[in-house]
C-alpha atoms as one frame of an Amber mdcrd trajectory, in Angstrom:
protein
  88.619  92.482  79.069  90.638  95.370  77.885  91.882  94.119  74.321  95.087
  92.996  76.119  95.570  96.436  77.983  96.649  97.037  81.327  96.023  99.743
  82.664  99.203 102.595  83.016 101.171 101.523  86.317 100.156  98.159  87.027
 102.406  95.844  87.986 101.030  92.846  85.655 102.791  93.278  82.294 100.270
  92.250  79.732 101.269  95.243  77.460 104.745  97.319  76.894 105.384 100.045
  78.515 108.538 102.069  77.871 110.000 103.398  80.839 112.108 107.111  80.930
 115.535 106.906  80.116 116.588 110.628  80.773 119.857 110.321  81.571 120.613
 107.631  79.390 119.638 109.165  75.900 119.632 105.987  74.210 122.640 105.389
  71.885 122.809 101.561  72.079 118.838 101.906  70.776 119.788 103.620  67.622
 122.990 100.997  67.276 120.631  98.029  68.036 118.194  98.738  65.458 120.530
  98.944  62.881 121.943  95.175  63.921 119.952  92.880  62.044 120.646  89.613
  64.060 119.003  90.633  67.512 117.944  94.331  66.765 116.967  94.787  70.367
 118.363  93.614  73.180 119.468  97.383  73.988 116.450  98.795  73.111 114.207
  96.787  75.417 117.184  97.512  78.172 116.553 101.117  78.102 113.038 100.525
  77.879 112.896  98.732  81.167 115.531 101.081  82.710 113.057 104.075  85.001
 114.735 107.269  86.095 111.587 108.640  87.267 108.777 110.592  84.884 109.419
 112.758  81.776 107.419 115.281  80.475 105.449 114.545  77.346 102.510 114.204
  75.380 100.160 115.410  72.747  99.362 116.953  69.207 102.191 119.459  68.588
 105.259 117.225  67.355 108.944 119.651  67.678 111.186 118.443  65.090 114.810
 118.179  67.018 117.253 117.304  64.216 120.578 115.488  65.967 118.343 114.923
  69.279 118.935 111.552  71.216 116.508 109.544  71.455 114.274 109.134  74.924
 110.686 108.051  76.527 108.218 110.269  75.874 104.615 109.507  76.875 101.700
 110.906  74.597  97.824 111.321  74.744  95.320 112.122  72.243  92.040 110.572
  74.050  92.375 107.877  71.734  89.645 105.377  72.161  90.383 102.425  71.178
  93.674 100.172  69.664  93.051 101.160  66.306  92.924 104.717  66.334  96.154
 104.407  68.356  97.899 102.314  66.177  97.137 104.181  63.281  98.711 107.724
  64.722 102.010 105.913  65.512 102.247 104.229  61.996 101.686 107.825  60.943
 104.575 109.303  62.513 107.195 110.601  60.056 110.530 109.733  61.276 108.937
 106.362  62.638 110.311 106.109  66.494 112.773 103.181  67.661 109.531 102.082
  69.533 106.031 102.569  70.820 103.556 101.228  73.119 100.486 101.738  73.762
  98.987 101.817  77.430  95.446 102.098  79.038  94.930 104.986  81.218  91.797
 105.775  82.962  92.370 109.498  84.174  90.905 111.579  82.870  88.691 109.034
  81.125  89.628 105.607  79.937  91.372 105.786  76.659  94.695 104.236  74.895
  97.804 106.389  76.023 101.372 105.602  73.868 104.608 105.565  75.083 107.669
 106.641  72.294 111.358 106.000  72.352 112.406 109.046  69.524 114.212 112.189
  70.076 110.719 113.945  68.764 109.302 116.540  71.213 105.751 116.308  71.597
 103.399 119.218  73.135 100.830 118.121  75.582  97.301 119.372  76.450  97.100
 120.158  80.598  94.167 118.158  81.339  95.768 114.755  79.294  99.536 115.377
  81.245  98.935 112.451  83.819  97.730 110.097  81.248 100.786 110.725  79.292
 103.250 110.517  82.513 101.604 107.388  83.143 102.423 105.742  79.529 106.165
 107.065  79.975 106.852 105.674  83.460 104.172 102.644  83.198 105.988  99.281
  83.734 104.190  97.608  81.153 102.916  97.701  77.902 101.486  96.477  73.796
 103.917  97.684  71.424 103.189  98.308  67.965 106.868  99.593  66.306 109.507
  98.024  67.453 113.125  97.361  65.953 112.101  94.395  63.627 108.871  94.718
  63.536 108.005  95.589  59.753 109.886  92.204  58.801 107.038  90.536  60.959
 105.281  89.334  57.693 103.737  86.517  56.595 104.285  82.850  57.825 107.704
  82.539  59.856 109.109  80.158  62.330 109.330  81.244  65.682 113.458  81.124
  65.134 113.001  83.340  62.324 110.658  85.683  64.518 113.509  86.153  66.904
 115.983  86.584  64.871 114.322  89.753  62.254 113.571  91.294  65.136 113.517
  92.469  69.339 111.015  90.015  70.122 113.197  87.979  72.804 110.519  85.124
  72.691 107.589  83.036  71.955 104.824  81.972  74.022 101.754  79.838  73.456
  99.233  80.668  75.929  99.049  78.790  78.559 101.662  76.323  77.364 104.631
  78.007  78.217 107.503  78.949  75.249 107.213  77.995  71.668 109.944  75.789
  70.136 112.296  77.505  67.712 110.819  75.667  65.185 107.365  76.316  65.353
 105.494  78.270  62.689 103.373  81.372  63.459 100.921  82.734  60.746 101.062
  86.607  61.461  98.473  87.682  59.519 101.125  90.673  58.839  99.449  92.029
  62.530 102.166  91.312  65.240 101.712  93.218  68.977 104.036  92.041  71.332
 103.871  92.389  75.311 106.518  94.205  76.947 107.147  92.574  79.966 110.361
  92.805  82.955 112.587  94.650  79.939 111.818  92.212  76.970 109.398  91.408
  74.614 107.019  88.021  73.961 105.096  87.476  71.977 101.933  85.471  72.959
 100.321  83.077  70.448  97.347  80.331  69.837  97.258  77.280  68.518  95.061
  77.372  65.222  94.262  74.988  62.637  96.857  73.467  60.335  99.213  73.206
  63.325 100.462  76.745  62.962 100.345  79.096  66.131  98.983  82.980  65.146
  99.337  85.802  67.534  97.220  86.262  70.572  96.076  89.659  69.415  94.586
  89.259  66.086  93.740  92.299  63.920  89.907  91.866  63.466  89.353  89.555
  66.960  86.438  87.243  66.800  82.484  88.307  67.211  83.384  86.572  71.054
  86.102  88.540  71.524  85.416  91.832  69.554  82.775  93.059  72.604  85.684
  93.169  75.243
């Protein structure tokens, strides 16, 4: 298992990918995050929209002050979720969205995908990895419009309404009923799959659903 990665470029969408938008710099993003009933419809739209690759990646960020918002793919060499995670809820302004990818060139680590206006400078040898995240077709994203409302004990009505997510999914059960509660242990990573994102969940105990992805998996799971 690959702690719900796919890897960059494969057509199965078990994580987000966000794909380039460089002619469309993303207005109806910025608009849609700042609409609280369904902050991202448009976001998701130009996230699924590919006009082919755009140069991006790692460690040097280029403040742009007025810049439009677009796809940019970074890579660090992260190795796992968490150290990925933790650089994008790091970033100072916070982009509209990011998602992180698995990328095996040129060594397996977590790549991330960005929808800001940021400018990001990139290390040669990590280029393709971060290419990869920006054109990938899939993806696990970690910020999204919405997302920091994703607290606590919610129904799955509520869920869809605070934020992007467009639904609900228990696994292997097929969508979640609007009213359906989901415990989100404050950790919510939803897949980004054919221009939307769902959420997966479990059935636990109590009769509650929690996310698929947990934030400390299992001793079962945690070796995948």
């Amino acid at each position: 298992m690959t702690d719900g990665l796919v890897p960059a470029g494969s057509p199965a969408g078990t994580i987000p990918t966000v794909a380039a938008a460089r002619s469309a710099p993303v207005v109806a993003a910025a608009s849609v995050a700042a609409t609280r009933s369904r902050p991202v419809v448009a976001a998701a739209s130009v996230a699924a929209t590919r006009y082919g690759p755009i140069a991006a990646a790692a460690s040097v960020v280029v403040h742009a002050p007025g810049a439009a918002a677009r796809i940019v793919g970074v890579s660090l060499g992260h190795r796992t979720l968490a150290e990925a995670d933790h650089w994008i809820q790091e970033l100072d302004p916070a982009p509209v969205l990011a998602c992180t990818h698995l990328v095996p060139d040129p060594y397996p680590h977590v790549a991330i995908s960005l929808l800001t206006p940021e400018t990001f400078g990139t290390e040669p040898s990590l280029q393709p990895a971060a290419d990869a995240a920006a054109t990938g077709p899939a993806g696990r994203a970690v910020v999204f419009p919405g997302s920091a409302r994703l607290t606590g004990t919610l129904s799955v009505s509520e869920i869809l309404q605070r934020s992007s997510i467009a639904r609900v999914e228990i696994l292997g059960s097929g969508p979640a009923g609007p009213s359906a509660i989901v415990d989100t242990g404050d950790f919510v990573r939803p897949q980004f799959r054919s221009g939307e994102l769902v959420l997966v969940t479990t059935p636990a105990a109590g009769g509650v659903l929690i996310p698929f992805e947990r934030r400390d998996p299992t001793p079962c799971c945690a070796a995948h």
